[in-house]
Structure formats: C-alpha cells, structure tokens
C-alpha cells in the first residue's frame, strides 16, 4: 500500500466503487428533496398513501395491531392533564373509497329469509283491532340479518331487522335456543340483537303474555314458527357467507316524511331543551354501507324514526308498510334482474325512536266533517275521538305507503352512494336482564325514585290518530271513568293503592302487573343491550321511545362513553328489540297522559331507569368490564300450547263441476300501463299453504317470449304491484282474486297470471292431507299508453 496517495494511482475497481458511491449519494439527496417538497405542498405529513389528497373533515380512530390479533388504542397527551386518542385521517375517508388502498377490518355476512307466515284469518299485530284479520298478501315479510366479526373471529355482533310488529320475549328466547343448538355459544343473548320494523300489517299471535293474547286471539304456533324459522334462516345464510369486508357510515336529513302525532305532549318538555332542536321529530337517518374486500356491495342498514302505519287499520293484506317498501326498492335496485326476495344484496330499514312519529303528514282531521282535530285530546266536535284520524300524504293508504317509502329509499340511496367515513375498531356487546317493575333510580345526590309494576292508563284505550280506539276514551285523560273502572273492578280486580300512587298522574285502566291469570299480562323481566362496532354504538331498546326520550338516551350513552375515554361515538337507537314493553315517554310528556304516556307501563320514571341502565352498559363496554356485569334474573318461559281463538283449518271444497284453480272471472284481453289486470280463481285457505311451506309463493305474473316459445316470471307475490285477496265462503269454499297493477314502463307483450295453492283434503274421519294445485288465467296483451 502506498504511503502517499498522490504518488499512487487508483485501480479500476476502486474507480468503479467511487463512481457508484457518488451516484447513490446524489440519488438519495434528490429523493429527499422531492419528498419534503411533496409534504410541504400537501400542508402536512402523510402517514399513509401519498395519493390521498381529498379526505373528509371527520377523522376516524386509528387502530394499531401489535401482532396479537387484538387491536389496541393509540394514545397521546395534549397537555390537558388526561390522555386523548390520537386521531389521524384514514385513506378511505377520501371521496371515493378504494379497497386497493387499505386493508379490510371485519368479517361480514348478510342474509335474508322469508318470515311471512299465514296470511289469512290471523289478527294483524299493531292496531289491537280484533276485526283486523289477514285476508291476503301485498308484500312478503322478511328477516334481514347482518353479522360483523373481528378478523380473528374473537368477537362478533349480529343485528337482525325483521318485518314484524315487534320482537316478543317468547320469539327471542326460541330464536336463541335454536341458534344455541346449531352454533353453541357463538350467538348469545349479549351479541344478538333482534329488532322489529314495527309494521302494523304482519300476523300476530307470537307472544306469551296474556295482554297480547287478547289482541292476537291467543298463541298461534304457525305464526310464531314462521318468524322464528325465518330469523334463524337469515342468520344461517349470513353465517355461511362471511367474507372480509369494510363498513362505512353516513347520515342525513329526511324531509316530508313524518310529523309528531302528540305535539302537545312534546311541548311539555323544557323550552331550553326543545330550543336545541329544529324539529319535534328526529329527521336524521343513519346508514351503514357494507362492502367486501374487493369493493363488492353486500348490504345496507338504515335507522330512521317513522311509524310504519301508512297502511291503516282497515287494511287486511299482509305487508311490510313504508319501510318495507323502501327495502323492496333498494334491493330491486341492487339485485338487478332478480325477483323480489332474491339476490345477494340485503337492505334493512330498521326502526328507531318512533314512538310519537307518524308518516301521515296531512295531520289529524275529523273524517266526518273535514275539520282539524289537532288538539290535546284529539277529539272532534261531532263523533268525539273516534272521528279524529291522520292521513296522507297520498290519496289512499297504498299511495301514502309508496310515497313515504320512496322518500326514505331515495335518501338512503343518496347517503349510501356518498358514504366515505369508515367504521373501524373492535367489537363489543353488553346485555342484562332487569326487573323493570322494581328499579331504583338515582335522580340526583338526594333523590331516589322507583319504577312501578306494569299498568296501562285510560288513554291507552283511546288509541292514536294513526289508529283510533273505541267507545268514549280520549287521549289526555288524567282522571278515571267510574263506568269503565266499575266494569274493570268486577271483571279483573281493582288496582292496588300502591300501583295507583306509583303511576300518578296516570289513571290506571288495567293494572297488568297485578294480573297473573292464566299467565302474567305484561313482562317484568326486560332485556337491555348495547352492541358496539368500532365507533358505532347500537342501543337496543325494548319498546317505542318518543322523539325526546330517544334524544335523551342517545346523549346519555354518548356522554358515558366520552367520560370513560371513548369519545366520538356514533350512537343509534334500534327500536322494538328483544321484548315489547309498549312506550317510553319523558317524565314531562308523561304528565300529559296522551296515548304514549298512558302506554308507558313502568310509570313516570321509566325513561330515567332506562337511561341509568344503558349508561351502565356503556360504562362496562368503555372500561372493558362487561364480564363483571350482573346477568340479571332470567325471564320466564310459560308452558303454553297453541291456545287460540283462530278458527281451525277445515277441509276445502270447490263448487259443483269446478276444481281448485279453475278461473271464475277471467282477465280482459288487453290492458294498458297503469291499469289493473284481475282474475278470480276457485281458491283454498292460504293457511294450508303457509303450514305446508314457509316460503310458498301464491302467484306469478309471466311474460311470453316468442324466441323461446316459453313463459318467464316477471312478478311474484313479494312484488309491490301484485295483490293477493282471499275471500272465505261457506262450507269450506273460498275464492282468490289476484290483481296486477301494471306499472308504467312495463314492456309491451303477452302476459298471464298464475295462482299456486294447497287445499286440505280428507282421507279418513280423522286424517287430512294437503294437496298442491295451480290455476292459470288466459293470456292477455299489455300495450303502452
């Protein structure tokens, strides 16, 4: 080696190495300069993809995995004395989510199954009108299930929205029993939420408490079984189709679709509280959008507060009302080329705090005189309360259902398409059984109150402007009626002084908590439940919360999460879940004793009790102490057989020289768009079909195809444009009329209508069998206008 470098020359190898060293330094410097110039132009450092430049204003939580499979929170201090979460923008918060830019967060599964059950002779659940029994079908009822699981499948949450009036305790217990027999402890009372859409046009008869027997004519096993089997099947389908995916949330305002049907009760709430809101109803819709890891659309859940009572109490056709029509429109849009009820995409429009919210936007008026009856008692000068009804916005209940359903659908579609805020984070769920007739509520440091044994007030019998009651009962009654009280005392017994005092100012009509024959009339043991999916908390409530009650509960749950370090939670109320306990008003609304208050069965402090209980669940989730929650007293299961006043199924008979499925009144040869094609067949009791096959299809509309010389189905009995009417005759005879309300845009051509049924045939003195049959109309032509 040379002692002086100037006297030596570099070798060729050394020169090559020096050249590459200098080149690497130059390239490194250039890259660093370009990097910092890029960051400066963006105004901030990017922790994710440099392509992310347009993000939403609401950042999501950053969750980090530490190789354990369980995400943990990342914290930082802002010098405020307590830690806060570190918030960073996700790349998927940009205007158009791109699945290729991020990893998935959950395992997702969606499923839909029929839960219609018998469509004839069964009382419809909702209006408590014994004369309103099923006489056909407008739209099928479905259970829609959504399963969300963590990627390591350590935790999962199930949300089910079913097209039924409400979830009964017996229904929930039987569903959970079936799920346990199939899946063990995977699906339990704490992580399965069952919610009813609250349609008032679904079959009843699925309750174990006596009060609901009276309005449903008993426990009707075919009705209960259809709902149980439908819910379980929808969960089965969702379970079998689990795949990696992502969830987005969005919210927006729905206009022209609701009014407060008890505005005078709402006005009892403090003015300072009311001034915080622009309306006496909650107009906000919250939606969840679910996609798989490739961006393929899986499903939608929407929560919006509106009563599904566009179909009034004169309706006899089983259907899912306005929210069901919204589901129908959304699923038809996404499942192109599929018949209703078919296709992989599932859209649920679930209930929320709808207690005092009506879709009948024309408001209450006297049907006999046309005068307004928008007064505290909802009474008319002539005819009293029975003449005061709300209607609208359509000319009849079918048009009103379509208008409200379409409004809801269009807003959900808009929110769905724009959804960009992603839901991320771990799952959790908390559940307790509570004796709601004996809850001590701490109002403040010095005052403690208690809930009451269940009781209904006089205004309960008055009904509402959506479905009026009978006799001379009126809303807003704060005094009893000696005549009706005397009859009650003779037949059912007088309420105790303790119950009367506890429920004041409610005048007790039925002291259901003190009535136990043949079984208790109302539940004491009630489910309270919260499930969280990342930053979303679903508060499952066992009844109908009024607008302000729902607002107070949401805020209380949100504050509880905030106070324990879980901030920025989206809180939604899922209504009519797990067990039905009628209504929940605020303490102030309770004083007015309109229908909703008279139906707040656990007394004036019911809402305060629920707020206390749900705060406890939120606290347990936020502090990760769910395992320490007391389980609570389990609800009873009564040993009830199928006790019902519904007439038994008898042998079906056809007229002389006729057979089942023969046409009695034929279609016309030609129709135009917007006209009604109708045909009448020799029919049989549809209950036989319901018992024979849960998902039996009663009708199809078929179009003739010249090229293949064949007929293909274009509509079925789940379609909005078809109606199936059953008329009972004498001596086992009955007729079926099928209508097709030909929609605008129907392709001209040759069509026919087909009817599918089962008739009950006697094979011996004590044995009968069910025999399938079909009927077909003549072909007819549809032309354009």
PDB file of N, CA, C and O in Angstrom, residues 289-348:
ATOM      1  N   UNK A 289     -73.067   1.117   5.286  1.00  0.00           N
ATOM      2  CA  UNK A 289     -72.809   0.505   3.982  1.00  0.00           C
ATOM      3  C   UNK A 289     -71.765  -0.584   4.163  1.00  0.00           C
ATOM      4  O   UNK A 289     -70.702  -0.341   4.729  1.00  0.00           O
ATOM      5  N   UNK A 290     -72.058  -1.779   3.674  1.00  0.00           N
ATOM      6  CA  UNK A 290     -71.148  -2.909   3.824  1.00  0.00           C
ATOM      7  C   UNK A 290     -70.660  -3.369   2.460  1.00  0.00           C
ATOM      8  O   UNK A 290     -71.464  -3.595   1.550  1.00  0.00           O
ATOM      9  N   UNK A 291     -69.344  -3.495   2.319  1.00  0.00           N
ATOM     10  CA  UNK A 291     -68.736  -3.983   1.080  1.00  0.00           C
ATOM     11  C   UNK A 291     -67.702  -5.040   1.435  1.00  0.00           C
ATOM     12  O   UNK A 291     -67.165  -5.054   2.545  1.00  0.00           O
ATOM     13  N   UNK A 292     -67.410  -5.931   0.474  1.00  0.00           N
ATOM     14  CA  UNK A 292     -66.374  -6.920   0.742  1.00  0.00           C
ATOM     15  C   UNK A 292     -65.005  -6.342   0.384  1.00  0.00           C
ATOM     16  O   UNK A 292     -64.879  -5.174  -0.005  1.00  0.00           O
ATOM     17  N   UNK A 293     -63.955  -7.154   0.516  1.00  0.00           N
ATOM     18  CA  UNK A 293     -62.597  -6.647   0.335  1.00  0.00           C
ATOM     19  C   UNK A 293     -62.318  -6.214  -1.100  1.00  0.00           C
ATOM     20  O   UNK A 293     -61.372  -5.467  -1.355  1.00  0.00           O
ATOM     21  N   UNK A 294     -63.138  -6.650  -2.048  1.00  0.00           N
ATOM     22  CA  UNK A 294     -62.984  -6.241  -3.439  1.00  0.00           C
ATOM     23  C   UNK A 294     -63.885  -5.074  -3.816  1.00  0.00           C
ATOM     24  O   UNK A 294     -63.959  -4.684  -4.974  1.00  0.00           O
ATOM     25  N   UNK A 295     -64.580  -4.530  -2.816  1.00  0.00           N
ATOM     26  CA  UNK A 295     -65.474  -3.419  -3.079  1.00  0.00           C
ATOM     27  C   UNK A 295     -66.860  -3.827  -3.528  1.00  0.00           C
ATOM     28  O   UNK A 295     -67.706  -2.976  -3.819  1.00  0.00           O
ATOM     29  N   UNK A 296     -67.134  -5.134  -3.595  1.00  0.00           N
ATOM     30  CA  UNK A 296     -68.460  -5.596  -3.990  1.00  0.00           C
ATOM     31  C   UNK A 296     -69.464  -5.285  -2.882  1.00  0.00           C
ATOM     32  O   UNK A 296     -69.198  -5.523  -1.695  1.00  0.00           O
ATOM     33  N   UNK A 297     -70.626  -4.781  -3.266  1.00  0.00           N
ATOM     34  CA  UNK A 297     -71.619  -4.346  -2.289  1.00  0.00           C
ATOM     35  C   UNK A 297     -72.332  -5.538  -1.657  1.00  0.00           C
ATOM     36  O   UNK A 297     -72.769  -6.459  -2.350  1.00  0.00           O
ATOM     37  N   UNK A 298     -72.452  -5.491  -0.332  1.00  0.00           N
ATOM     38  CA  UNK A 298     -73.090  -6.574   0.410  1.00  0.00           C
ATOM     39  C   UNK A 298     -74.451  -6.184   0.964  1.00  0.00           C
ATOM     40  O   UNK A 298     -75.414  -6.938   0.841  1.00  0.00           O
ATOM     41  N   UNK A 299     -74.531  -5.004   1.590  1.00  0.00           N
ATOM     42  CA  UNK A 299     -75.801  -4.670   2.221  1.00  0.00           C
ATOM     43  C   UNK A 299     -75.826  -3.287   2.817  1.00  0.00           C
ATOM     44  O   UNK A 299     -74.825  -2.551   2.838  1.00  0.00           O
ATOM     45  N   UNK A 300     -76.994  -2.933   3.323  1.00  0.00           N
ATOM     46  CA  UNK A 300     -77.265  -1.633   3.933  1.00  0.00           C
ATOM     47  C   UNK A 300     -78.132  -1.831   5.162  1.00  0.00           C
ATOM     48  O   UNK A 300     -79.062  -2.634   5.150  1.00  0.00           O
ATOM     49  N   UNK A 301     -77.817  -1.094   6.231  1.00  0.00           N
ATOM     50  CA  UNK A 301     -78.734  -0.953   7.366  1.00  0.00           C
ATOM     51  C   UNK A 301     -79.027   0.533   7.516  1.00  0.00           C
ATOM     52  O   UNK A 301     -78.112   1.356   7.537  1.00  0.00           O
ATOM     53  N   UNK A 302     -80.302   0.869   7.607  1.00  0.00           N
ATOM     54  CA  UNK A 302     -80.718   2.249   7.826  1.00  0.00           C
ATOM     55  C   UNK A 302     -81.543   2.311   9.102  1.00  0.00           C
ATOM     56  O   UNK A 302     -82.367   1.430   9.358  1.00  0.00           O
ATOM     57  N   UNK A 303     -81.311   3.357   9.899  1.00  0.00           N
ATOM     58  CA  UNK A 303     -82.150   3.628  11.065  1.00  0.00           C
ATOM     59  C   UNK A 303     -82.805   4.989  10.873  1.00  0.00           C
ATOM     60  O   UNK A 303     -82.121   5.997  10.643  1.00  0.00           O
ATOM     61  N   UNK A 304     -84.126   5.009  10.962  1.00  0.00           N
ATOM     62  CA  UNK A 304     -84.863   6.258  10.800  1.00  0.00           C
ATOM     63  C   UNK A 304     -86.159   6.144  11.588  1.00  0.00           C
ATOM     64  O   UNK A 304     -86.805   5.089  11.604  1.00  0.00           O
ATOM     65  N   UNK A 305     -86.543   7.243  12.243  1.00  0.00           N
ATOM     66  CA  UNK A 305     -87.708   7.227  13.128  1.00  0.00           C
ATOM     67  C   UNK A 305     -88.979   7.578  12.362  1.00  0.00           C
ATOM     68  O   UNK A 305     -89.211   8.745  12.044  1.00  0.00           O
ATOM     69  N   UNK A 306     -89.781   6.564  12.064  1.00  0.00           N
ATOM     70  CA  UNK A 306     -91.107   6.783  11.483  1.00  0.00           C
ATOM     71  C   UNK A 306     -91.953   5.540  11.759  1.00  0.00           C
ATOM     72  O   UNK A 306     -91.459   4.416  11.710  1.00  0.00           O
ATOM     73  N   UNK A 307     -93.202   5.752  12.090  1.00  0.00           N
ATOM     74  CA  UNK A 307     -94.110   4.629  12.317  1.00  0.00           C
ATOM     75  C   UNK A 307     -94.517   4.005  10.977  1.00  0.00           C
ATOM     76  O   UNK A 307     -94.971   4.735  10.087  1.00  0.00           O
ATOM     77  N   UNK A 308     -94.400   2.719  10.819  1.00  0.00           N
ATOM     78  CA  UNK A 308     -94.924   2.058   9.610  1.00  0.00           C
ATOM     79  C   UNK A 308     -96.441   1.853   9.724  1.00  0.00           C
ATOM     80  O   UNK A 308     -96.922   0.738   9.882  1.00  0.00           O
ATOM     81  N   UNK A 309     -97.162   2.965   9.656  1.00  0.00           N
ATOM     82  CA  UNK A 309     -98.623   2.925   9.736  1.00  0.00           C
ATOM     83  C   UNK A 309     -99.239   3.701   8.583  1.00  0.00           C
ATOM     84  O   UNK A 309    -100.323   4.265   8.710  1.00  0.00           O
ATOM     85  N   UNK A 310     -98.539   3.714   7.453  1.00  0.00           N
ATOM     86  CA  UNK A 310     -99.159   4.287   6.257  1.00  0.00           C
ATOM     87  C   UNK A 310    -100.355   3.435   5.840  1.00  0.00           C
ATOM     88  O   UNK A 310    -101.350   3.955   5.343  1.00  0.00           O
ATOM     89  N   UNK A 311    -100.252   2.121   6.046  1.00  0.00           N
ATOM     90  CA  UNK A 311    -101.392   1.224   5.852  1.00  0.00           C
ATOM     91  C   UNK A 311    -102.225   1.273   7.136  1.00  0.00           C
ATOM     92  O   UNK A 311    -101.737   0.933   8.210  1.00  0.00           O
ATOM     93  N   UNK A 312    -103.477   1.702   7.022  1.00  0.00           N
ATOM     94  CA  UNK A 312    -104.259   1.948   8.230  1.00  0.00           C
ATOM     95  C   UNK A 312    -104.959   0.690   8.739  1.00  0.00           C
ATOM     96  O   UNK A 312    -104.782  -0.410   8.196  1.00  0.00           O
ATOM     97  N   UNK A 313    -105.789   0.855   9.770  1.00  0.00           N
ATOM     98  CA  UNK A 313    -106.381  -0.318  10.423  1.00  0.00           C
ATOM     99  C   UNK A 313    -107.585  -0.899   9.691  1.00  0.00           C
ATOM    100  O   UNK A 313    -108.249  -1.795  10.214  1.00  0.00           O
ATOM    101  N   UNK A 314    -107.839  -0.422   8.475  1.00  0.00           N
ATOM    102  CA  UNK A 314    -108.826  -1.091   7.622  1.00  0.00           C
ATOM    103  C   UNK A 314    -108.161  -2.098   6.690  1.00  0.00           C
ATOM    104  O   UNK A 314    -108.846  -2.864   6.016  1.00  0.00           O
ATOM    105  N   UNK A 315    -106.840  -2.084   6.650  1.00  0.00           N
ATOM    106  CA  UNK A 315    -106.105  -2.969   5.742  1.00  0.00           C
ATOM    107  C   UNK A 315    -106.204  -4.428   6.182  1.00  0.00           C
ATOM    108  O   UNK A 315    -106.168  -4.731   7.368  1.00  0.00           O
ATOM    109  N   UNK A 316    -106.312  -5.334   5.213  1.00  0.00           N
ATOM    110  CA  UNK A 316    -106.363  -6.771   5.510  1.00  0.00           C
ATOM    111  C   UNK A 316    -105.236  -7.538   4.808  1.00  0.00           C
ATOM    112  O   UNK A 316    -105.153  -8.757   4.946  1.00  0.00           O
ATOM    113  N   UNK A 317    -104.401  -6.845   4.061  1.00  0.00           N
ATOM    114  CA  UNK A 317    -103.333  -7.519   3.319  1.00  0.00           C
ATOM    115  C   UNK A 317    -102.033  -7.473   4.114  1.00  0.00           C
ATOM    116  O   UNK A 317    -101.579  -6.405   4.528  1.00  0.00           O
ATOM    117  N   UNK A 318    -101.421  -8.627   4.312  1.00  0.00           N
ATOM    118  CA  UNK A 318    -100.140  -8.697   4.999  1.00  0.00           C
ATOM    119  C   UNK A 318     -99.098  -7.944   4.172  1.00  0.00           C
ATOM    120  O   UNK A 318     -98.982  -8.161   2.963  1.00  0.00           O
ATOM    121  N   UNK A 319     -98.348  -7.060   4.829  1.00  0.00           N
ATOM    122  CA  UNK A 319     -97.315  -6.306   4.118  1.00  0.00           C
ATOM    123  C   UNK A 319     -96.376  -5.657   5.112  1.00  0.00           C
ATOM    124  O   UNK A 319     -96.640  -5.608   6.314  1.00  0.00           O
ATOM    125  N   UNK A 320     -95.271  -5.109   4.616  1.00  0.00           N
ATOM    126  CA  UNK A 320     -94.229  -4.524   5.461  1.00  0.00           C
ATOM    127  C   UNK A 320     -94.281  -3.011   5.501  1.00  0.00           C
ATOM    128  O   UNK A 320     -93.361  -2.377   6.020  1.00  0.00           O
ATOM    129  N   UNK A 321     -95.320  -2.389   4.948  1.00  0.00           N
ATOM    130  CA  UNK A 321     -95.587  -0.960   5.043  1.00  0.00           C
ATOM    131  C   UNK A 321     -94.462  -0.133   4.415  1.00  0.00           C
ATOM    132  O   UNK A 321     -93.723  -0.619   3.571  1.00  0.00           O
ATOM    133  N   UNK A 322     -94.354   1.143   4.843  1.00  0.00           N
ATOM    134  CA  UNK A 322     -93.470   2.081   4.142  1.00  0.00           C
ATOM    135  C   UNK A 322     -91.991   1.701   4.207  1.00  0.00           C
ATOM    136  O   UNK A 322     -91.278   1.802   3.208  1.00  0.00           O
ATOM    137  N   UNK A 323     -91.508   1.249   5.374  1.00  0.00           N
ATOM    138  CA  UNK A 323     -90.093   0.889   5.461  1.00  0.00           C
ATOM    139  C   UNK A 323     -89.808  -0.393   4.677  1.00  0.00           C
ATOM    140  O   UNK A 323     -88.711  -0.575   4.134  1.00  0.00           O
ATOM    141  N   UNK A 324     -90.801  -1.293   4.610  1.00  0.00           N
ATOM    142  CA  UNK A 324     -90.639  -2.491   3.797  1.00  0.00           C
ATOM    143  C   UNK A 324     -90.583  -2.158   2.324  1.00  0.00           C
ATOM    144  O   UNK A 324     -89.842  -2.782   1.550  1.00  0.00           O
ATOM    145  N   UNK A 325     -91.360  -1.158   1.913  1.00  0.00           N
ATOM    146  CA  UNK A 325     -91.313  -0.724   0.519  1.00  0.00           C
ATOM    147  C   UNK A 325     -89.956  -0.105   0.195  1.00  0.00           C
ATOM    148  O   UNK A 325     -89.417  -0.295  -0.902  1.00  0.00           O
ATOM    149  N   UNK A 326     -89.360   0.621   1.157  1.00  0.00           N
ATOM    150  CA  UNK A 326     -88.015   1.164   0.955  1.00  0.00           C
ATOM    151  C   UNK A 326     -87.003   0.035   0.766  1.00  0.00           C
ATOM    152  O   UNK A 326     -86.130   0.103  -0.116  1.00  0.00           O
ATOM    153  N   UNK A 327     -87.101  -1.025   1.585  1.00  0.00           N
ATOM    154  CA  UNK A 327     -86.224  -2.192   1.411  1.00  0.00           C
ATOM    155  C   UNK A 327     -86.421  -2.815   0.035  1.00  0.00           C
ATOM    156  O   UNK A 327     -85.453  -3.190  -0.644  1.00  0.00           O
ATOM    157  N   UNK A 328     -87.669  -2.940  -0.369  1.00  0.00           N
ATOM    158  CA  UNK A 328     -88.018  -3.508  -1.678  1.00  0.00           C
ATOM    159  C   UNK A 328     -87.349  -2.725  -2.800  1.00  0.00           C
ATOM    160  O   UNK A 328     -86.718  -3.301  -3.695  1.00  0.00           O
ATOM    161  N   UNK A 329     -87.452  -1.403  -2.759  1.00  0.00           N
ATOM    162  CA  UNK A 329     -86.862  -0.569  -3.806  1.00  0.00           C
ATOM    163  C   UNK A 329     -85.339  -0.698  -3.821  1.00  0.00           C
ATOM    164  O   UNK A 329     -84.727  -0.815  -4.897  1.00  0.00           O
ATOM    165  N   UNK A 330     -84.726  -0.678  -2.650  1.00  0.00           N
ATOM    166  CA  UNK A 330     -83.266  -0.730  -2.594  1.00  0.00           C
ATOM    167  C   UNK A 330     -82.751  -2.081  -3.080  1.00  0.00           C
ATOM    168  O   UNK A 330     -81.779  -2.154  -3.851  1.00  0.00           O
ATOM    169  N   UNK A 331     -83.399  -3.147  -2.651  1.00  0.00           N
ATOM    170  CA  UNK A 331     -82.937  -4.480  -3.061  1.00  0.00           C
ATOM    171  C   UNK A 331     -83.187  -4.726  -4.542  1.00  0.00           C
ATOM    172  O   UNK A 331     -82.382  -5.381  -5.219  1.00  0.00           O
ATOM    173  N   UNK A 332     -84.294  -4.217  -5.081  1.00  0.00           N
ATOM    174  CA  UNK A 332     -84.541  -4.352  -6.509  1.00  0.00           C
ATOM    175  C   UNK A 332     -83.500  -3.590  -7.322  1.00  0.00           C
ATOM    176  O   UNK A 332     -83.083  -4.029  -8.394  1.00  0.00           O
ATOM    177  N   UNK A 333     -83.070  -2.442  -6.791  1.00  0.00           N
ATOM    178  CA  UNK A 333     -82.050  -1.642  -7.458  1.00  0.00           C
ATOM    179  C   UNK A 333     -80.715  -2.366  -7.504  1.00  0.00           C
ATOM    180  O   UNK A 333     -80.009  -2.364  -8.517  1.00  0.00           O
ATOM    181  N   UNK A 334     -80.357  -3.009  -6.397  1.00  0.00           N
ATOM    182  CA  UNK A 334     -79.042  -3.643  -6.301  1.00  0.00           C
ATOM    183  C   UNK A 334     -79.019  -5.070  -6.858  1.00  0.00           C
ATOM    184  O   UNK A 334     -77.979  -5.533  -7.315  1.00  0.00           O
ATOM    185  N   UNK A 335     -80.135  -5.763  -6.794  1.00  0.00           N
ATOM    186  CA  UNK A 335     -80.205  -7.144  -7.307  1.00  0.00           C
ATOM    187  C   UNK A 335     -80.858  -7.124  -8.683  1.00  0.00           C
ATOM    188  O   UNK A 335     -81.974  -7.610  -8.874  1.00  0.00           O
ATOM    189  N   UNK A 336     -80.178  -6.525  -9.630  1.00  0.00           N
ATOM    190  CA  UNK A 336     -80.728  -6.352 -10.969  1.00  0.00           C
ATOM    191  C   UNK A 336     -81.115  -7.698 -11.578  1.00  0.00           C
ATOM    192  O   UNK A 336     -80.373  -8.672 -11.509  1.00  0.00           O
ATOM    193  N   UNK A 337     -82.290  -7.715 -12.204  1.00  0.00           N
ATOM    194  CA  UNK A 337     -82.732  -8.917 -12.897  1.00  0.00           C
ATOM    195  C   UNK A 337     -83.286  -9.987 -11.982  1.00  0.00           C
ATOM    196  O   UNK A 337     -83.692 -11.050 -12.457  1.00  0.00           O
ATOM    197  N   UNK A 338     -83.321  -9.732 -10.674  1.00  0.00           N
ATOM    198  CA  UNK A 338     -83.824 -10.712  -9.709  1.00  0.00           C
ATOM    199  C   UNK A 338     -85.269 -10.382  -9.337  1.00  0.00           C
ATOM    200  O   UNK A 338     -85.687  -9.223  -9.355  1.00  0.00           O
ATOM    201  N   UNK A 339     -86.006 -11.404  -8.967  1.00  0.00           N
ATOM    202  CA  UNK A 339     -87.338 -11.189  -8.430  1.00  0.00           C
ATOM    203  C   UNK A 339     -87.231 -10.689  -6.992  1.00  0.00           C
ATOM    204  O   UNK A 339     -86.211 -10.910  -6.320  1.00  0.00           O
ATOM    205  N   UNK A 340     -88.256 -10.006  -6.483  1.00  0.00           N
ATOM    206  CA  UNK A 340     -88.230  -9.567  -5.082  1.00  0.00           C
ATOM    207  C   UNK A 340     -87.994 -10.738  -4.137  1.00  0.00           C
ATOM    208  O   UNK A 340     -88.542 -11.826  -4.316  1.00  0.00           O
ATOM    209  N   UNK A 341     -87.153 -10.515  -3.153  1.00  0.00           N
ATOM    210  CA  UNK A 341     -86.814 -11.570  -2.211  1.00  0.00           C
ATOM    211  C   UNK A 341     -85.634 -12.408  -2.649  1.00  0.00           C
ATOM    212  O   UNK A 341     -85.177 -13.267  -1.890  1.00  0.00           O
ATOM    213  N   UNK A 342     -85.130 -12.167  -3.852  1.00  0.00           N
ATOM    214  CA  UNK A 342     -83.981 -12.911  -4.367  1.00  0.00           C
ATOM    215  C   UNK A 342     -82.792 -11.978  -4.512  1.00  0.00           C
ATOM    216  O   UNK A 342     -82.936 -10.756  -4.529  1.00  0.00           O
ATOM    217  N   UNK A 343     -81.606 -12.567  -4.646  1.00  0.00           N
ATOM    218  CA  UNK A 343     -80.395 -11.790  -4.853  1.00  0.00           C
ATOM    219  C   UNK A 343     -79.582 -11.643  -3.591  1.00  0.00           C
ATOM    220  O   UNK A 343     -80.100 -11.713  -2.473  1.00  0.00           O
ATOM    221  N   UNK A 344     -78.274 -11.385  -3.714  1.00  0.00           N
ATOM    222  CA  UNK A 344     -77.369 -11.381  -2.559  1.00  0.00           C
ATOM    223  C   UNK A 344     -77.401 -10.103  -1.734  1.00  0.00           C
ATOM    224  O   UNK A 344     -77.079 -10.131  -0.548  1.00  0.00           O
ATOM    225  N   UNK A 345     -77.774  -8.970  -2.334  1.00  0.00           N
ATOM    226  CA  UNK A 345     -77.733  -7.706  -1.602  1.00  0.00           C
ATOM    227  C   UNK A 345     -78.928  -7.615  -0.656  1.00  0.00           C
ATOM    228  O   UNK A 345     -80.068  -7.891  -1.044  1.00  0.00           O
ATOM    229  N   UNK A 346     -78.673  -7.188   0.582  1.00  0.00           N
ATOM    230  CA  UNK A 346     -79.706  -7.114   1.617  1.00  0.00           C
ATOM    231  C   UNK A 346     -79.782  -5.693   2.147  1.00  0.00           C
ATOM    232  O   UNK A 346     -78.760  -5.116   2.556  1.00  0.00           O
ATOM    233  N   UNK A 347     -80.984  -5.120   2.145  1.00  0.00           N
ATOM    234  CA  UNK A 347     -81.185  -3.740   2.617  1.00  0.00           C
ATOM    235  C   UNK A 347     -82.247  -3.724   3.708  1.00  0.00           C
ATOM    236  O   UNK A 347     -83.408  -4.044   3.447  1.00  0.00           O
ATOM    237  N   UNK A 348     -81.856  -3.343   4.907  1.00  0.00           N
ATOM    238  CA  UNK A 348     -82.782  -3.287   6.042  1.00  0.00           C
ATOM    239  C   UNK A 348     -83.054  -1.840   6.414  1.00  0.00           C
ATOM    240  O   UNK A 348     -82.119  -1.044   6.551  1.00  0.00           O
TER     241      UNK A 348
END
